[in-house]
mmCIF file of C-alpha atoms and ligand atoms in Angstrom:
data_model
loop_
_atom_site.group_PDB
_atom_site.id
_atom_site.type_symbol
_atom_site.label_atom_id
_atom_site.label_comp_id
_atom_site.label_asym_id
_atom_site.label_seq_id
_atom_site.Cartn_x
_atom_site.Cartn_y
_atom_site.Cartn_z
ATOM 1 C CA UNK K 1 127.061 92.292 128.859
ATOM 2 C CA UNK K 2 127.427 88.924 127.294
ATOM 3 C CA UNK K 3 124.439 86.621 125.769
ATOM 4 C CA UNK K 4 123.906 83.926 128.006
ATOM 5 C CA UNK K 5 124.729 85.308 131.718
ATOM 6 C CA UNK K 6 122.513 85.733 134.116
ATOM 7 C CA UNK K 7 121.569 89.769 135.097
ATOM 8 C CA UNK K 8 119.559 90.616 137.746
ATOM 9 C CA UNK K 9 116.197 92.110 136.927
ATOM 10 C CA UNK K 10 115.094 95.329 137.406
ATOM 11 C CA UNK K 11 111.097 96.362 138.228
ATOM 12 C CA UNK K 12 111.202 99.896 138.590
ATOM 13 C CA UNK K 13 108.776 102.326 137.926
ATOM 14 C CA UNK K 14 109.384 105.811 136.556
ATOM 15 C CA UNK K 15 109.934 108.089 139.050
ATOM 16 C CA UNK K 16 108.730 111.329 137.925
ATOM 17 C CA UNK K 17 110.506 114.643 139.093
ATOM 18 C CA UNK K 18 108.671 116.485 141.684
ATOM 19 C CA UNK K 19 108.664 120.230 139.205
ATOM 20 C CA UNK K 20 108.886 120.629 135.917
ATOM 21 C CA UNK K 21 111.967 122.394 134.388
ATOM 22 C CA UNK K 22 111.649 126.383 133.452
ATOM 23 C CA UNK K 23 110.271 124.796 128.696
ATOM 24 C CA UNK K 24 107.486 122.363 131.548
ATOM 25 C CA UNK K 25 108.834 119.614 130.739
ATOM 26 C CA UNK K 26 109.356 116.593 134.141
ATOM 27 C CA UNK K 27 111.992 115.241 133.650
ATOM 28 C CA UNK K 28 112.529 111.364 135.215
ATOM 29 C CA UNK K 29 114.268 108.880 137.012
ATOM 30 C CA UNK K 30 113.833 105.261 135.696
ATOM 31 C CA UNK K 31 117.215 102.787 136.967
ATOM 32 C CA UNK K 32 120.137 103.997 136.634
ATOM 33 C CA UNK K 33 119.258 106.376 133.698
ATOM 34 C CA UNK K 34 118.036 110.356 133.890
ATOM 35 C CA UNK K 35 116.113 111.537 131.069
ATOM 36 C CA UNK K 36 115.576 114.552 130.523
ATOM 37 C CA UNK K 37 114.548 117.642 127.651
ATOM 38 C CA UNK K 38 114.005 120.299 126.773
ATOM 39 C CA UNK K 39 113.266 123.010 123.578
ATOM 40 C CA UNK K 40 115.383 121.097 121.004
ATOM 41 C CA UNK K 41 117.520 118.472 123.306
ATOM 42 C CA UNK K 42 116.764 115.588 125.153
ATOM 43 C CA UNK K 43 120.355 114.597 127.856
ATOM 44 C CA UNK K 44 120.286 111.533 129.134
ATOM 45 C CA UNK K 45 122.938 110.738 132.454
ATOM 46 C CA UNK K 46 123.838 107.207 133.356
ATOM 47 C CA UNK K 47 126.776 106.392 136.228
ATOM 48 C CA UNK K 48 129.070 107.061 134.968
ATOM 49 C CA UNK K 49 128.333 108.766 131.534
ATOM 50 C CA UNK K 50 125.832 111.117 129.978
ATOM 51 C CA UNK K 51 124.407 112.074 126.178
ATOM 52 C CA UNK K 52 122.948 114.358 124.682
ATOM 53 C CA UNK K 53 120.201 114.152 121.606
ATOM 54 C CA UNK K 54 118.168 115.641 119.135
ATOM 55 C CA UNK K 55 114.041 115.688 120.739
ATOM 56 C CA UNK K 56 113.234 114.527 117.523
ATOM 57 C CA UNK K 57 115.311 111.878 116.751
ATOM 58 C CA UNK K 58 114.506 110.239 120.513
ATOM 59 C CA UNK K 59 110.263 110.983 120.838
ATOM 60 C CA UNK K 60 109.840 109.306 116.876
ATOM 61 C CA UNK K 61 112.689 106.379 118.430
ATOM 62 C CA UNK K 62 110.878 105.489 121.579
ATOM 63 C CA UNK K 63 107.218 105.724 120.403
ATOM 64 C CA UNK K 64 108.216 102.569 118.049
ATOM 65 C CA UNK K 65 110.070 101.542 120.352
ATOM 66 C CA UNK K 66 107.207 100.796 122.476
ATOM 67 C CA UNK K 67 104.558 100.172 119.503
ATOM 68 C CA UNK K 68 106.311 97.785 118.179
ATOM 69 C CA UNK K 69 107.211 95.399 121.762
ATOM 70 C CA UNK K 70 110.741 96.211 121.704
ATOM 71 C CA UNK K 71 111.112 94.908 118.389
ATOM 72 C CA UNK K 72 114.757 92.059 117.382
ATOM 73 C CA UNK K 73 117.254 92.476 118.736
ATOM 74 C CA UNK K 74 118.678 96.040 119.199
ATOM 75 C CA UNK K 75 117.068 99.128 118.666
ATOM 76 C CA UNK K 76 119.302 101.608 118.702
ATOM 77 C CA UNK K 77 117.723 105.641 119.051
ATOM 78 C CA UNK K 78 121.184 106.533 117.854
ATOM 79 C CA UNK K 79 124.940 104.453 118.136
ATOM 80 C CA UNK K 80 124.879 105.687 121.719
ATOM 81 C CA UNK K 81 121.738 104.623 123.472
ATOM 82 C CA UNK K 82 119.423 101.715 123.191
ATOM 83 C CA UNK K 83 117.606 99.289 123.998
ATOM 84 C CA UNK K 84 118.324 95.250 123.241
ATOM 85 C CA UNK K 85 114.563 92.588 123.549
ATOM 86 C CA UNK K 86 115.912 89.373 125.506
ATOM 87 C CA UNK K 87 111.168 88.569 125.099
ATOM 88 C CA UNK K 88 110.560 89.571 128.100
ATOM 89 C CA UNK K 89 113.379 91.440 129.895
ATOM 90 C CA UNK K 90 114.603 94.516 127.572
ATOM 91 C CA UNK K 91 117.566 96.007 129.277
ATOM 92 C CA UNK K 92 118.427 99.229 128.066
ATOM 93 C CA UNK K 93 122.159 100.805 127.237
ATOM 94 C CA UNK K 94 124.493 103.402 126.331
ATOM 95 C CA UNK K 95 127.551 103.095 124.880
ATOM 96 C CA UNK K 96 127.682 99.318 125.181
ATOM 97 C CA UNK K 97 127.938 98.577 121.199
ATOM 98 C CA UNK K 98 130.383 102.611 120.940
ATOM 99 C CA UNK K 99 134.296 101.339 120.220
ATOM 100 C CA UNK K 100 134.452 105.105 121.373
ATOM 101 C CA UNK K 101 132.167 105.278 124.647
ATOM 102 C CA UNK K 102 134.138 101.021 126.106
ATOM 103 C CA UNK K 103 137.268 102.419 125.555
ATOM 104 C CA UNK K 104 136.188 105.040 127.957
ATOM 105 C CA UNK K 105 135.474 103.808 130.018
ATOM 106 C CA UNK K 106 131.234 105.568 130.279
ATOM 107 C CA UNK K 107 129.182 102.623 128.734
ATOM 108 C CA UNK K 108 126.210 101.191 130.919
ATOM 109 C CA UNK K 109 123.229 98.785 130.244
ATOM 110 C CA UNK K 110 120.313 97.428 132.757
ATOM 111 C CA UNK K 111 118.469 94.873 132.291
ATOM 112 C CA UNK K 112 114.083 95.326 133.305
ATOM 113 C CA UNK K 113 111.552 93.443 132.735
ATOM 114 C CA UNK K 114 109.692 94.756 129.396
ATOM 115 C CA UNK K 115 106.440 96.050 131.255
ATOM 116 C CA UNK K 116 108.384 97.980 133.048
ATOM 117 C CA UNK K 117 110.620 99.823 129.999
ATOM 118 C CA UNK K 118 106.497 100.027 128.353
ATOM 119 C CA UNK K 119 104.986 102.069 131.488
ATOM 120 C CA UNK K 120 108.208 104.247 131.464
ATOM 121 C CA UNK K 121 108.355 105.000 128.214
ATOM 122 C CA UNK K 122 105.115 106.226 127.585
ATOM 123 C CA UNK K 123 105.214 107.525 130.844
ATOM 124 C CA UNK K 124 108.189 110.292 129.374
ATOM 125 C CA UNK K 125 106.481 110.407 125.952
ATOM 126 C CA UNK K 126 103.084 111.348 126.872
ATOM 127 C CA UNK K 127 105.285 113.999 128.838
ATOM 128 C CA UNK K 128 107.405 115.464 126.489
ATOM 129 C CA UNK K 129 104.558 115.362 122.896
ATOM 130 C CA UNK K 130 102.061 117.697 122.560
ATOM 131 C CA UNK K 131 99.114 118.417 120.190
ATOM 132 C CA UNK K 132 100.117 118.777 116.652
ATOM 133 C CA UNK K 133 102.731 116.586 116.719
ATOM 134 C CA UNK K 134 103.320 112.648 115.836
ATOM 135 C CA UNK K 135 106.661 110.998 116.435
ATOM 136 C CA UNK K 136 104.707 108.205 113.966
ATOM 137 C CA UNK K 137 103.770 111.151 110.998
ATOM 138 C CA UNK K 138 105.886 112.329 108.134
ATOM 139 C CA UNK K 139 108.257 115.117 109.124
ATOM 140 C CA UNK K 140 106.958 116.984 106.400
ATOM 141 C CA UNK K 141 103.515 116.337 107.713
ATOM 142 C CA UNK K 142 103.456 116.630 111.308
ATOM 143 C CA UNK K 143 104.280 120.433 113.695
ATOM 144 C CA UNK K 144 107.649 119.864 115.187
ATOM 145 C CA UNK K 145 108.673 118.682 119.131
ATOM 146 C CA UNK K 146 111.264 121.348 119.509
ATOM 147 C CA UNK K 147 110.167 124.476 121.441
ATOM 148 C CA UNK K 148 108.235 124.383 124.996
ATOM 149 C CA UNK K 149 105.611 122.249 126.390
ATOM 150 C CA UNK K 150 102.111 123.617 124.777
ATOM 151 C CA UNK K 151 98.294 121.639 124.832
ATOM 152 C CA UNK K 152 98.881 117.873 126.211
ATOM 153 C CA UNK K 153 98.463 115.058 123.044
ATOM 154 C CA UNK K 154 95.181 114.222 122.585
ATOM 155 C CA UNK K 155 94.388 110.190 121.428
ATOM 156 C CA UNK K 156 96.342 107.316 121.815
ATOM 157 C CA UNK K 157 100.075 107.573 121.992
ATOM 158 C CA UNK K 158 100.484 104.605 119.402
ATOM 159 C CA UNK K 159 98.035 103.912 116.145
ATOM 160 C CA UNK K 160 96.954 100.241 117.511
ATOM 161 C CA UNK K 161 97.005 97.296 115.187
ATOM 162 C CA UNK K 162 92.725 96.565 113.998
ATOM 163 C CA UNK K 163 92.479 92.542 112.858
ATOM 164 C CA UNK K 164 90.956 91.888 110.353
ATOM 165 C CA UNK K 165 88.188 89.181 110.144
ATOM 166 C CA UNK K 166 88.235 87.766 106.260
ATOM 167 C CA UNK K 167 90.733 88.321 103.969
ATOM 168 C CA UNK K 168 90.590 92.290 103.066
ATOM 169 C CA UNK K 169 88.027 92.908 100.738
ATOM 170 C CA UNK K 170 85.325 90.505 101.272
ATOM 171 C CA UNK K 171 82.105 92.654 103.311
ATOM 172 C CA UNK K 172 83.257 91.338 106.102
ATOM 173 C CA UNK K 173 87.125 91.875 106.384
ATOM 174 C CA UNK K 174 86.573 94.068 109.251
ATOM 175 C CA UNK K 175 86.126 96.220 111.837
ATOM 176 C CA UNK K 176 88.740 98.989 109.117
ATOM 177 C CA UNK K 177 89.254 98.427 105.313
ATOM 178 C CA UNK K 178 92.118 100.632 104.279
ATOM 179 C CA UNK K 179 90.175 102.682 101.802
ATOM 180 C CA UNK K 180 86.769 102.774 103.846
ATOM 181 C CA UNK K 181 88.740 104.902 106.512
ATOM 182 C CA UNK K 182 88.551 107.715 104.557
ATOM 183 C CA UNK K 183 92.263 107.500 104.167
ATOM 184 C CA UNK K 184 93.438 109.670 101.554
ATOM 185 C CA UNK K 185 96.207 108.353 98.896
ATOM 186 C CA UNK K 186 99.456 110.454 99.493
ATOM 187 C CA UNK K 187 100.354 113.323 97.316
ATOM 188 C CA UNK K 188 103.399 110.806 97.012
ATOM 189 C CA UNK K 189 101.552 108.172 95.168
ATOM 190 C CA UNK K 190 99.243 110.523 93.175
ATOM 191 C CA UNK K 191 100.837 109.506 90.438
ATOM 192 C CA UNK K 192 100.721 105.186 90.930
ATOM 193 C CA UNK K 193 98.057 103.158 89.219
ATOM 194 C CA UNK K 194 95.132 101.561 91.326
ATOM 195 C CA UNK K 195 94.279 98.951 89.037
ATOM 196 C CA UNK K 196 91.665 96.981 91.233
ATOM 197 C CA UNK K 197 92.256 93.309 89.959
ATOM 198 C CA UNK K 198 90.001 90.660 87.944
ATOM 199 C CA UNK K 199 88.739 87.623 90.829
ATOM 200 C CA UNK K 200 86.551 85.416 88.908
ATOM 201 C CA UNK K 201 85.863 82.622 91.437
ATOM 202 C CA UNK K 202 84.555 79.423 90.083
ATOM 203 C CA UNK K 203 81.212 78.991 89.985
ATOM 204 C CA UNK K 204 80.153 78.380 94.110
ATOM 205 C CA UNK K 205 82.651 80.431 95.637
ATOM 206 C CA UNK K 206 81.440 83.419 95.002
ATOM 207 C CA UNK K 207 82.456 86.023 98.022
ATOM 208 C CA UNK K 208 84.829 83.957 99.092
ATOM 209 C CA UNK K 209 87.676 84.531 96.664
ATOM 210 C CA UNK K 210 89.120 88.161 96.782
ATOM 211 C CA UNK K 211 92.474 89.724 96.247
ATOM 212 C CA UNK K 212 92.618 93.845 96.542
ATOM 213 C CA UNK K 213 95.445 95.843 95.398
ATOM 214 C CA UNK K 214 98.191 96.188 98.487
ATOM 215 C CA UNK K 215 99.404 99.354 95.893
ATOM 216 C CA UNK K 216 96.675 100.541 97.587
ATOM 217 C CA UNK K 217 96.289 100.390 100.568
ATOM 218 C CA UNK K 218 100.318 101.431 101.744
ATOM 219 C CA UNK K 219 99.852 104.804 99.705
ATOM 220 C CA UNK K 220 96.742 105.695 101.950
ATOM 221 C CA UNK K 221 99.062 105.186 104.919
ATOM 222 C CA UNK K 222 99.750 107.922 106.463
ATOM 223 C CA UNK K 223 102.193 106.411 109.079
ATOM 224 C CA UNK K 224 105.921 105.816 108.109
ATOM 225 C CA UNK K 225 108.391 103.262 109.189
ATOM 226 C CA UNK K 226 105.882 101.866 110.887
ATOM 227 C CA UNK K 227 104.072 98.600 109.352
ATOM 228 C CA UNK K 228 100.518 99.489 108.197
ATOM 229 C CA UNK K 229 98.720 95.926 107.491
ATOM 230 C CA UNK K 230 101.512 92.819 109.392
ATOM 231 C CA UNK K 231 100.223 89.808 107.937
ATOM 232 C CA UNK K 232 101.161 86.166 110.375
ATOM 233 C CA UNK K 233 101.041 82.702 110.094
ATOM 234 C CA UNK K 234 102.653 81.381 112.816
ATOM 235 C CA UNK K 235 106.554 83.093 113.153
ATOM 236 C CA UNK K 236 106.099 84.133 109.164
ATOM 237 C CA UNK K 237 105.614 87.266 109.928
ATOM 238 C CA UNK K 238 105.883 90.077 106.766
ATOM 239 C CA UNK K 239 105.447 93.613 106.820
ATOM 240 C CA UNK K 240 104.433 95.958 104.545
ATOM 241 C CA UNK K 241 105.682 99.905 105.158
ATOM 242 C CA UNK K 242 105.512 103.836 104.263
ATOM 243 C CA UNK K 243 108.908 104.487 104.464
ATOM 244 C CA UNK K 244 109.561 108.812 104.560
ATOM 245 C CA UNK K 245 112.218 110.478 105.632
ATOM 246 C CA UNK K 246 115.127 107.970 107.314
ATOM 247 C CA UNK K 247 114.051 104.983 109.252
ATOM 248 C CA UNK K 248 114.572 107.134 112.865
ATOM 249 C CA UNK K 249 115.748 104.062 115.072
ATOM 250 C CA UNK K 250 118.467 101.575 114.107
ATOM 251 C CA UNK K 251 117.432 98.616 114.173
ATOM 252 C CA UNK K 252 120.287 95.389 114.928
ATOM 253 C CA UNK K 253 119.551 92.144 113.492
ATOM 254 C CA UNK K 254 118.440 89.009 116.216
ATOM 255 C CA UNK K 255 117.975 87.234 112.724
ATOM 256 C CA UNK K 256 117.701 87.878 109.574
ATOM 257 C CA UNK K 257 115.381 89.562 107.746
ATOM 258 C CA UNK K 258 114.204 89.947 104.095
ATOM 259 C CA UNK K 259 113.336 93.670 102.799
ATOM 260 C CA UNK K 260 111.425 93.516 99.026
ATOM 261 C CA UNK K 261 111.393 97.483 97.753
ATOM 262 C CA UNK K 262 108.055 97.758 96.202
ATOM 263 C CA UNK K 263 108.486 101.056 95.202
ATOM 264 C CA UNK K 264 110.782 104.105 94.348
ATOM 265 C CA UNK K 265 113.981 103.538 96.201
ATOM 266 C CA UNK K 266 116.265 103.295 100.086
ATOM 267 C CA UNK K 267 118.902 103.308 101.163
ATOM 268 C CA UNK K 268 120.837 101.283 103.579
ATOM 269 C CA UNK K 269 123.869 101.979 106.591
ATOM 270 C CA UNK K 270 124.748 98.363 107.171
ATOM 271 C CA UNK K 271 127.143 98.510 110.414
ATOM 272 C CA UNK K 272 129.143 96.242 112.873
ATOM 273 C CA UNK K 273 126.026 94.829 115.104
ATOM 274 C CA UNK K 274 129.048 95.300 117.802
ATOM 275 C CA UNK K 275 131.607 98.212 117.184
ATOM 276 C CA UNK K 276 129.460 100.311 114.377
ATOM 277 C CA UNK K 277 131.758 100.172 112.054
ATOM 278 C CA UNK K 278 130.678 100.459 108.531
ATOM 279 C CA UNK K 279 129.870 96.842 106.283
ATOM 280 C CA UNK K 280 128.321 99.002 103.676
ATOM 281 C CA UNK K 281 125.858 100.794 102.137
ATOM 282 C CA UNK K 282 122.979 99.271 100.116
ATOM 283 C CA UNK K 283 120.497 101.313 97.419
ATOM 284 C CA UNK K 284 117.312 99.983 96.907
ATOM 285 C CA UNK K 285 115.509 100.328 93.842
ATOM 286 C CA UNK K 286 111.833 99.487 92.921
ATOM 287 C CA UNK K 287 112.255 95.320 92.596
ATOM 288 C CA UNK K 288 115.366 94.665 94.617
ATOM 289 C CA UNK K 289 115.138 92.210 97.724
ATOM 290 C CA UNK K 290 118.528 92.470 99.787
ATOM 291 C CA UNK K 291 118.596 89.929 103.027
ATOM 292 C CA UNK K 292 120.034 92.411 106.182
ATOM 293 C CA UNK K 293 122.411 89.114 107.550
ATOM 294 C CA UNK K 294 121.489 88.270 111.941
ATOM 295 C CA UNK K 295 125.336 90.432 112.829
ATOM 296 C CA UNK K 296 124.937 93.866 111.743
ATOM 297 C CA UNK K 297 123.191 96.749 111.884
ATOM 298 C CA UNK K 298 120.991 98.883 109.796
ATOM 299 C CA UNK K 299 119.109 102.317 109.365
ATOM 300 C CA UNK K 300 117.368 103.583 106.075
ATOM 301 C CA UNK K 301 116.540 106.889 104.494
ATOM 302 C CA UNK K 302 113.768 106.973 102.158
ATOM 303 C CA UNK K 303 114.434 110.110 99.459
ATOM 304 C CA UNK K 304 110.882 110.295 99.165
ATOM 305 C CA UNK K 305 107.952 108.115 100.475
ATOM 306 C CA UNK K 306 108.732 104.542 98.951
ATOM 307 C CA UNK K 307 106.984 101.763 100.010
ATOM 308 C CA UNK K 308 108.691 97.970 101.683
ATOM 309 C CA UNK K 309 107.392 95.130 102.944
ATOM 310 C CA UNK K 310 109.835 93.440 105.480
ATOM 311 C CA UNK K 311 109.484 89.415 105.728
ATOM 312 C CA UNK K 312 110.913 88.532 109.529
ATOM 313 C CA UNK K 313 110.918 84.485 110.852
ATOM 314 C CA UNK K 314 109.774 85.113 113.879
ATOM 315 C CA UNK K 315 111.092 82.126 115.183
ATOM 316 C CA UNK K 316 112.065 82.152 119.051
ATOM 317 C CA UNK K 317 115.071 79.550 118.428
ATOM 318 C CA UNK K 318 116.848 82.064 116.157
ATOM 319 C CA UNK K 319 119.009 83.950 118.151
ATOM 320 C CA UNK K 320 120.129 81.967 120.004
ATOM 321 C CA UNK K 321 121.151 79.724 116.412
ATOM 322 C CA UNK K 322 123.404 82.464 115.567
ATOM 323 C CA UNK K 323 124.239 84.328 118.435
ATOM 324 C CA UNK K 324 126.604 81.105 119.405
ATOM 325 C CA UNK K 325 127.386 80.448 115.209
ATOM 326 C CA UNK K 326 125.412 77.458 115.330
ATOM 327 C CA UNK K 327 123.656 80.042 111.685
ATOM 328 C CA UNK K 328 125.491 81.710 110.011
ATOM 329 C CA UNK K 329 124.773 85.588 109.439
ATOM 330 C CA UNK K 330 123.395 85.544 105.814
ATOM 331 C CA UNK K 331 120.547 82.974 104.641
ATOM 332 C CA UNK K 332 122.433 81.508 101.705
ATOM 333 C CA UNK K 333 125.988 80.764 100.493
ATOM 334 C CA UNK K 334 126.273 81.842 96.532
HETATM 335 C C1 PHB R 1 113.926 98.022 110.617
HETATM 336 O O1 PHB R 1 113.955 97.643 111.424
HETATM 337 O O2 PHB R 1 114.133 96.283 108.735
HETATM 338 C C2 PHB R 1 112.480 98.042 109.484
HETATM 339 C C3 PHB R 1 112.253 99.043 110.520
HETATM 340 C C4 PHB R 1 110.315 99.964 110.608
HETATM 341 C C5 PHB R 1 110.598 99.955 108.795
HETATM 342 C C6 PHB R 1 111.495 98.708 108.031
HETATM 343 C C7 PHB R 1 112.353 98.807 107.693
HETATM 344 O O3 PHB R 1 108.800 100.275 108.199
HETATM 345 FE FE1 FE R 2 115.501 95.911 110.473
#
């Protein structure tokens, strides 16, 4: 579906099967898509095709897609299936950005209200996630989603954002300070020095000026590939994250984004956004900075838990400027 076309926007409710399968899971129909899972796999069908994904990959991607409000641009759950955010409406596609599926004529895309997709994805995730598995945790820090359905999951599917009221670390920064939550330093960061900054306010400014050790904050994150803290000033968005194993989605950009590798290393696979053809591999080591262009998709692999800072320009006019070539896909001409 070309940008600029105005496809029909669907607003269906997800339809749950009347009975569960042998493994205890329901199947779901949403628009032209059907979703089913068994012990190991998720099976997705659409009018002219079908696709199979590992259940872990699918659930890690789906829960982040909901939590991120479909993020910027494209979220590929894998090379074939994913969502494209139009900020208010969302495309669900299968094979649309995969050359093989397109050549075979089995690609399929439909546009929905964002609200209906959120609800559908949440309903499916809740049916398919059992207690003991947290798709936001690193694989070594949670149970497996494989096998038959267990006890229903407890607690929220997503981690809510908690807005700080003041500079973190100042009295009344409530509701929570990371080091007040009791979240321990992650095993991967036990060797990091967490010196606290020296703060010397001018007389009269005591209690108003503060600084924190950001490493101390990120080291306590209990999730991976999911923002631990986000600072937003108008359209300038800055997220810090703790990354282990692989980014469970392949992100297709609709604008530039900047990566600052704060510790350890991440290997990024960069592909052409539309075809998936390889464009490069970047190994970012502590201190490295790079800009992901607006015309690519990328996936990160973090062999050891690492710290990453991501900066985005959230201006709503950007996708159109890049899609129409009015802005070059990269931020700097060297
Ligand atoms: C990204 O797609 O750029 C991305 C997503 C989640 C992260 C880091 C980077 O934790
Ligand atoms: Fe990205």
